[in-house]
mmCIF file of C-alpha atoms and ligand atoms in Angstrom:
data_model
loop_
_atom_site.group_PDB
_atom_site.id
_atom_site.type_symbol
_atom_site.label_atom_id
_atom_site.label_comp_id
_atom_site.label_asym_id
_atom_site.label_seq_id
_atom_site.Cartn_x
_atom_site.Cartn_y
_atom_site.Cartn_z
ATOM 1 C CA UNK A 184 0.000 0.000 0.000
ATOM 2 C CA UNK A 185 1.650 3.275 -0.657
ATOM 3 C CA UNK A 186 2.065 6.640 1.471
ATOM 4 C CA UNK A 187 -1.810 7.939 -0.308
ATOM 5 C CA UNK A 188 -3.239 5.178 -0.058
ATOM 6 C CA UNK A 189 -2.558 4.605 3.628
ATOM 7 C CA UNK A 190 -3.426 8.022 4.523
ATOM 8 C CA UNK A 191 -7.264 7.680 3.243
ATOM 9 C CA UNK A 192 -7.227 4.645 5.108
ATOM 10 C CA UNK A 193 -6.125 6.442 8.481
ATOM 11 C CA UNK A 194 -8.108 9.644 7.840
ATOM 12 C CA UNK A 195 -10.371 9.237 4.689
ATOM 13 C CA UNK A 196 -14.606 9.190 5.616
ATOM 14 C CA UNK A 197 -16.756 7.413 3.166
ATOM 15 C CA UNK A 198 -20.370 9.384 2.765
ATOM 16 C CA UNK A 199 -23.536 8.604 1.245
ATOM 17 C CA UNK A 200 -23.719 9.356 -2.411
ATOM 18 C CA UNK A 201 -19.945 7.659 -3.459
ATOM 19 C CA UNK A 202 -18.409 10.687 -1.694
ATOM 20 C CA UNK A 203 -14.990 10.327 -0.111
ATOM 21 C CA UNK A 204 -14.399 12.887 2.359
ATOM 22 C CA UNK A 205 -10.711 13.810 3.262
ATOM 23 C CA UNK A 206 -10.954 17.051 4.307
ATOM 24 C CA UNK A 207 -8.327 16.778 7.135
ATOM 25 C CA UNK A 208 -5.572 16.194 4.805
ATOM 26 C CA UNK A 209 -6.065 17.344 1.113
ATOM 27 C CA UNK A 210 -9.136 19.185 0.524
ATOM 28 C CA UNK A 211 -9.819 21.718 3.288
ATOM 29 C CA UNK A 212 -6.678 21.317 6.227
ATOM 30 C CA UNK A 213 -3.934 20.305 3.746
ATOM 31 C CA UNK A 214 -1.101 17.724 5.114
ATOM 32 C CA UNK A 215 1.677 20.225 3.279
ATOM 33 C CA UNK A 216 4.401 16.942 3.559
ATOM 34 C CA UNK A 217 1.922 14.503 1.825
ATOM 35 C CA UNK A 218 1.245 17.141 -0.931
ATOM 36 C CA UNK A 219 5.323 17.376 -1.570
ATOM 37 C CA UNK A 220 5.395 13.324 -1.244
ATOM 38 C CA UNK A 221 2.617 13.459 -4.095
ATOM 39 C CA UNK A 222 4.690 16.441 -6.095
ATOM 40 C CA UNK A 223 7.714 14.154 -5.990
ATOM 41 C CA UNK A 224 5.397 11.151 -7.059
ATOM 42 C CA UNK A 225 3.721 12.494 -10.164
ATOM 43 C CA UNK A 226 6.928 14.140 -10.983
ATOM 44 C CA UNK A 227 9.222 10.374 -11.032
ATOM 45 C CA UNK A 228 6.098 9.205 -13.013
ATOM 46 C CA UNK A 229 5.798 11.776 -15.948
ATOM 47 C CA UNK A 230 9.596 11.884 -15.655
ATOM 48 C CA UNK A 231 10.169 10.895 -19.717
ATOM 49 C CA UNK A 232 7.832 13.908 -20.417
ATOM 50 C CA UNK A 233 8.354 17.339 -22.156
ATOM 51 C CA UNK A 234 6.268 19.774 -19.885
ATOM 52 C CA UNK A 235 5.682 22.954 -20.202
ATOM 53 C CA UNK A 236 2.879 23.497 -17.361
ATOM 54 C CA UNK A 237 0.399 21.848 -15.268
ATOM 55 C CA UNK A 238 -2.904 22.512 -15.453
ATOM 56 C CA UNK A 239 -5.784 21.909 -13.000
ATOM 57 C CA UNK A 240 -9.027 23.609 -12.027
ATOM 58 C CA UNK A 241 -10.203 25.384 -9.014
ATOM 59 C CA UNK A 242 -10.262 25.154 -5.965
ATOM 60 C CA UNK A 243 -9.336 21.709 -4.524
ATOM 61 C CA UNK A 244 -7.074 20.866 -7.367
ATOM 62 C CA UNK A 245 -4.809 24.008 -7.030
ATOM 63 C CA UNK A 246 -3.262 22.539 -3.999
ATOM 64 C CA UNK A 247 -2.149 19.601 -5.483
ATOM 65 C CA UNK A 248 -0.819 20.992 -8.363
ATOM 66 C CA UNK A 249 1.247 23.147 -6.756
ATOM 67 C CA UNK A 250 4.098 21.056 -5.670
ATOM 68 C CA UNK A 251 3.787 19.025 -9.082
ATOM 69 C CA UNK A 252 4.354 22.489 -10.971
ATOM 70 C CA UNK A 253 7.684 23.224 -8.539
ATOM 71 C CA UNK A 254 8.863 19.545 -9.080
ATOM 72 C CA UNK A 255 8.827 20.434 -12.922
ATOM 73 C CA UNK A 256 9.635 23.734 -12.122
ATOM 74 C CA UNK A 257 7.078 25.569 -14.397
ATOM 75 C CA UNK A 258 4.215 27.526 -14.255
ATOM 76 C CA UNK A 259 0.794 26.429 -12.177
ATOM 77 C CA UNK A 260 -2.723 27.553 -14.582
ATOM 78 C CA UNK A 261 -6.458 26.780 -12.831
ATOM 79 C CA UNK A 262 -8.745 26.906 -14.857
ATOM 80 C CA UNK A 263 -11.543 29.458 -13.296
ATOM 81 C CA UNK A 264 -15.144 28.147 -13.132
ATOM 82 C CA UNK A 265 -17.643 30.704 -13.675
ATOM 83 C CA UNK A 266 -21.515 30.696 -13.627
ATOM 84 C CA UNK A 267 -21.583 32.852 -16.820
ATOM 85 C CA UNK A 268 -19.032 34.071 -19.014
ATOM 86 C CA UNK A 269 -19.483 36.605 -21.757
ATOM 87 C CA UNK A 270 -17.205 34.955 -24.505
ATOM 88 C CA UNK A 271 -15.123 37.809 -25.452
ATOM 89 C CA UNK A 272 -12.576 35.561 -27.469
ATOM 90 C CA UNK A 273 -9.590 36.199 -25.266
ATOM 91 C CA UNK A 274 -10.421 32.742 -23.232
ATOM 92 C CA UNK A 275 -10.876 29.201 -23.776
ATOM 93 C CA UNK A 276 -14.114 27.458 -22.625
ATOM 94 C CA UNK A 277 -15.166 24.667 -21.486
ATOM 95 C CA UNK A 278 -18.697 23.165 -19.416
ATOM 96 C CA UNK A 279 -18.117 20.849 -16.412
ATOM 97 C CA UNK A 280 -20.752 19.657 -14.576
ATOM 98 C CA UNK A 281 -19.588 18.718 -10.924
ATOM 99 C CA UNK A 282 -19.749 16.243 -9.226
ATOM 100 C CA UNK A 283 -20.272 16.969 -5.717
ATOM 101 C CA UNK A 284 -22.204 19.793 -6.519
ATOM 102 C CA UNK A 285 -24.537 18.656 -8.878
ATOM 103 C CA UNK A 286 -24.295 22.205 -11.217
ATOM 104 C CA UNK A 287 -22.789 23.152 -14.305
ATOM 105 C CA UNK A 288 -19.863 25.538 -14.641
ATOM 106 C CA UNK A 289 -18.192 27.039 -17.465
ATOM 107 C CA UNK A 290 -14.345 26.672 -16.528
ATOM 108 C CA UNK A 291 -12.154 29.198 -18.164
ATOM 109 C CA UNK A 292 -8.610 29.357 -19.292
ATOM 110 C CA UNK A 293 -6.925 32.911 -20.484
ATOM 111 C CA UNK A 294 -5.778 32.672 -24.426
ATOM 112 C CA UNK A 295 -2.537 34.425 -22.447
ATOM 113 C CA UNK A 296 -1.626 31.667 -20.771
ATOM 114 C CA UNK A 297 -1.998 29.065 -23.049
ATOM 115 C CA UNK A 298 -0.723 28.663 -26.508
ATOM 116 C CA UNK A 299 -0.118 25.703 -29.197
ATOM 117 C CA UNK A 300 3.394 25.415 -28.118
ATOM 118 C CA UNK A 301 2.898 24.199 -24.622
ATOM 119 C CA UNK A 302 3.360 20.565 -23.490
ATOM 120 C CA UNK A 303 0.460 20.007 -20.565
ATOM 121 C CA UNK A 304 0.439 18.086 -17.206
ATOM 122 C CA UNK A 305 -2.939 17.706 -15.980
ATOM 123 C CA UNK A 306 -3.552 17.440 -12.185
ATOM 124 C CA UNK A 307 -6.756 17.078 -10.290
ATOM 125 C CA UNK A 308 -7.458 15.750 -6.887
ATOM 126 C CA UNK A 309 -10.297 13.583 -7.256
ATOM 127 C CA UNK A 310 -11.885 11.540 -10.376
ATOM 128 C CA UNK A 311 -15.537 10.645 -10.788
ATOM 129 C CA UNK A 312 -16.998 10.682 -13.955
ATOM 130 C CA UNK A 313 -14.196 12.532 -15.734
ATOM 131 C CA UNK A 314 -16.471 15.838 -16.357
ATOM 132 C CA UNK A 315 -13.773 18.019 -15.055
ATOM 133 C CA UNK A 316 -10.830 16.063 -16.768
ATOM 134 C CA UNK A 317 -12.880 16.194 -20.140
ATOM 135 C CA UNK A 318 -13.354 19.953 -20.009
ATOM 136 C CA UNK A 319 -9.443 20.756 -18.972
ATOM 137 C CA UNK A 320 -8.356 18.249 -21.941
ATOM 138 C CA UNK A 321 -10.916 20.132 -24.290
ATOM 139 C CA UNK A 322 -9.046 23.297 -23.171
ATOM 140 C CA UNK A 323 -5.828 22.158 -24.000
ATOM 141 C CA UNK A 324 -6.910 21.046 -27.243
ATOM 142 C CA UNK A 325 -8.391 24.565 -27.889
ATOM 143 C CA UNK A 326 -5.045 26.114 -27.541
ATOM 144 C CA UNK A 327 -3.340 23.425 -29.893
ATOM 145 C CA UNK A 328 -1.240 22.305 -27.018
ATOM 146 C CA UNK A 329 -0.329 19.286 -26.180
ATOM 147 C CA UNK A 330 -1.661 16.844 -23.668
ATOM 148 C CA UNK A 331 1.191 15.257 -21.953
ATOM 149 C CA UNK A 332 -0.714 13.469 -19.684
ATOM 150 C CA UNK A 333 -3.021 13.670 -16.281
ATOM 151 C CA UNK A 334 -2.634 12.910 -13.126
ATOM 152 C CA UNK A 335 -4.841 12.443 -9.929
ATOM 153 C CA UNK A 336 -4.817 12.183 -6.306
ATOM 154 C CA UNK A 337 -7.766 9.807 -5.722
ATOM 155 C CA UNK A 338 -9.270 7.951 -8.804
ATOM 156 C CA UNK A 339 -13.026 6.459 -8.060
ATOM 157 C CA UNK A 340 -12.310 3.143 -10.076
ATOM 158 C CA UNK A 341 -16.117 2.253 -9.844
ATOM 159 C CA UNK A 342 -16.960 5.400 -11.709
ATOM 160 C CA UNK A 343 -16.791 5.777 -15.608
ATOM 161 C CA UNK A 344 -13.860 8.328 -15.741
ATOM 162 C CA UNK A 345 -11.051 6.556 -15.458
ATOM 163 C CA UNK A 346 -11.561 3.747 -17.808
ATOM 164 C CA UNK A 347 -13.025 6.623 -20.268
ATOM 165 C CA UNK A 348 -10.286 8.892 -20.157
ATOM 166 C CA UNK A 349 -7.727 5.801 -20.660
ATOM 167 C CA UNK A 350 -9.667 4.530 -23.801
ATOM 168 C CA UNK A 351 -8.604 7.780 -25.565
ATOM 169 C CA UNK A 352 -5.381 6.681 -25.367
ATOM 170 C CA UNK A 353 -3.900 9.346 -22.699
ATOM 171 C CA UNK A 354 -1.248 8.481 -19.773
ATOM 172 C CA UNK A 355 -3.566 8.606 -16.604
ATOM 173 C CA UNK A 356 -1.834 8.223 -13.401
ATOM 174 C CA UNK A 357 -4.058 7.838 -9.887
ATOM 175 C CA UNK A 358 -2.173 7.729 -6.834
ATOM 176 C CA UNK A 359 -4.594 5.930 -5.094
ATOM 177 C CA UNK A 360 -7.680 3.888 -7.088
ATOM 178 C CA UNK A 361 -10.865 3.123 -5.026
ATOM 179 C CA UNK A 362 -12.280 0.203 -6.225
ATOM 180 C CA UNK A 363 -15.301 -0.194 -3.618
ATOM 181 C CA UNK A 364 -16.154 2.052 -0.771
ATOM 182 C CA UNK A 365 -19.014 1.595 1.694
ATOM 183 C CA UNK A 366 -20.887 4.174 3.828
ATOM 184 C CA UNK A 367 -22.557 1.976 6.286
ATOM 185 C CA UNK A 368 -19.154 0.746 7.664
ATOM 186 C CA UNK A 369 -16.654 3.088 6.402
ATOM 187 C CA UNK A 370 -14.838 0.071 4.402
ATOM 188 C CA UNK A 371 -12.369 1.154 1.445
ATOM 189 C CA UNK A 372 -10.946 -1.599 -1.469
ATOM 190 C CA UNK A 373 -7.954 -0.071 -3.423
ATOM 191 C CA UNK A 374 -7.112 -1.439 -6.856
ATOM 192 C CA UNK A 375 -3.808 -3.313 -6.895
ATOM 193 C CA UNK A 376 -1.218 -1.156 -9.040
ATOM 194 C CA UNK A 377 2.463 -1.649 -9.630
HETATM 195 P P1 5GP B 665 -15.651 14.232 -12.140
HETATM 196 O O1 5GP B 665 -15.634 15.499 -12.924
HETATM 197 O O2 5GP B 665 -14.558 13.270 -12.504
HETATM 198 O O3 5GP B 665 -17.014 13.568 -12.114
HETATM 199 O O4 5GP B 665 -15.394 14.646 -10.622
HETATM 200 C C1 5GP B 665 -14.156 15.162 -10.259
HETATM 201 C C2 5GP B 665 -14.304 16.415 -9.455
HETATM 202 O O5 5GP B 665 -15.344 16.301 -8.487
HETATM 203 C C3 5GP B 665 -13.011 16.680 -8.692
HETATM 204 O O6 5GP B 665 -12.478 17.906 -9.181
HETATM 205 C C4 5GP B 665 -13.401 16.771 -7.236
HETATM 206 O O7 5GP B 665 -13.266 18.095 -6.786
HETATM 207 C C5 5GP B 665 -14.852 16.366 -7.163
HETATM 208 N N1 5GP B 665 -15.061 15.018 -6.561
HETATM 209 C C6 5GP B 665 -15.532 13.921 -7.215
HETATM 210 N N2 5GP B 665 -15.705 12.900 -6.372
HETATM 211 C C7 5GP B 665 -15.309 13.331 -5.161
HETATM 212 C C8 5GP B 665 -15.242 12.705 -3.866
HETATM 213 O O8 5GP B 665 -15.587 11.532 -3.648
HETATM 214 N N3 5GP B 665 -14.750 13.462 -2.852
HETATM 215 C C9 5GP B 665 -14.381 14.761 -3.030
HETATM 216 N N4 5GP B 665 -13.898 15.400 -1.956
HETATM 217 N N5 5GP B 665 -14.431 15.384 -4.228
HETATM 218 C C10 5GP B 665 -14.896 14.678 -5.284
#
């Protein structure tokens, strides 16, 4: 079992509704030393890569971005959500329904920040049904850029997303993979990985 996968274990809360809480650690009080353990992790895994910049959306994502982006040592873009956005042309859009919120967002990127020569890194936290990875790898391909590959904190392997966003062919690393999770009695099952 590695260091991620042992901390849900310790501190993680299964909900109702195939939520997974662990807001003592990642996603409300951050652990700052497991965020640099899972910088250092994503960056020995995408090691062979060209990138140019990680990209993840706000809020919860930004924190584990972070130490990815200092690994790689280049520059951290969130994609913004917004309730509305007047399309003025200077930014790229995208729609991302979420999941623990039920709504739709647009999530926007600045043309300025993103361009056809950039190599991307996606990072997110958690993944579901792959709405919010969809939209960030529809922003990349906006731009021209490329998608380098993505890479998440906690992967719901029960949920569609994962196997999805493999099928298309991209490089998806998940720390930790839930393969089963129970509310009644808090039980977790992690997916063997190598
Ligand atoms: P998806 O777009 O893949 O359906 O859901 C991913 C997004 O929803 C993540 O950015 C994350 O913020 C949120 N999310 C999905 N499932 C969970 C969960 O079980 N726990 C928490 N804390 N966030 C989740």
């Amino acid at each position: 079992m590695n260091f991620l996968e042992q901390r849900i274990l310790k501190d993680g809360v299964v909900k109702p509704g195939n939520v997974l809480k662990v807001d003592s650690f990642l996603n409300h009080q951050m652990d700052i030393a497991l965020l640099d353990e899972i910088g250092e992790e994503f960056h020995r895994r995408f090691a062979d890569k060209h990138v140019t910049k990680v990209l993840t959306i706000e809020a919860s994502g930004i924190a584990i971005a972070y130490p990815v982006a200092r690994c790689f040592g280049v520059p951290l873009l969130f994609a913004k959500k917004s309730k509305s956005v007047n399309i003025d042309g200077d930014m790229y859009v995208a729609e991302v329904e979420s999941f623990t919120h039920k709504n739709k967002n647009q999530v926007i990127v600045s043309k300025r920040f993103l361009t056809k020569e950039d190599h991307v890194l996606i990072i997110d936290d958690f993944l579901a049904n792959g709405c919010a990875l969809k939209g960030l790898i529809s922003i990349v391909e906006s731009a021209g850029a490329t998608v380098e590959g993505l890479g998440i904190a906690i992967e719901k392997g029960f949920q569609c997303g994962g196997k999805q966003i493999r099928e298309l062919g991209y490089q998806l690393e998940s720390l930790a993979i839930v393969d089963s999770m129970d509310a009644q009695n808090g039980g977790l099952v992690f997916r063997e990985q190598k």
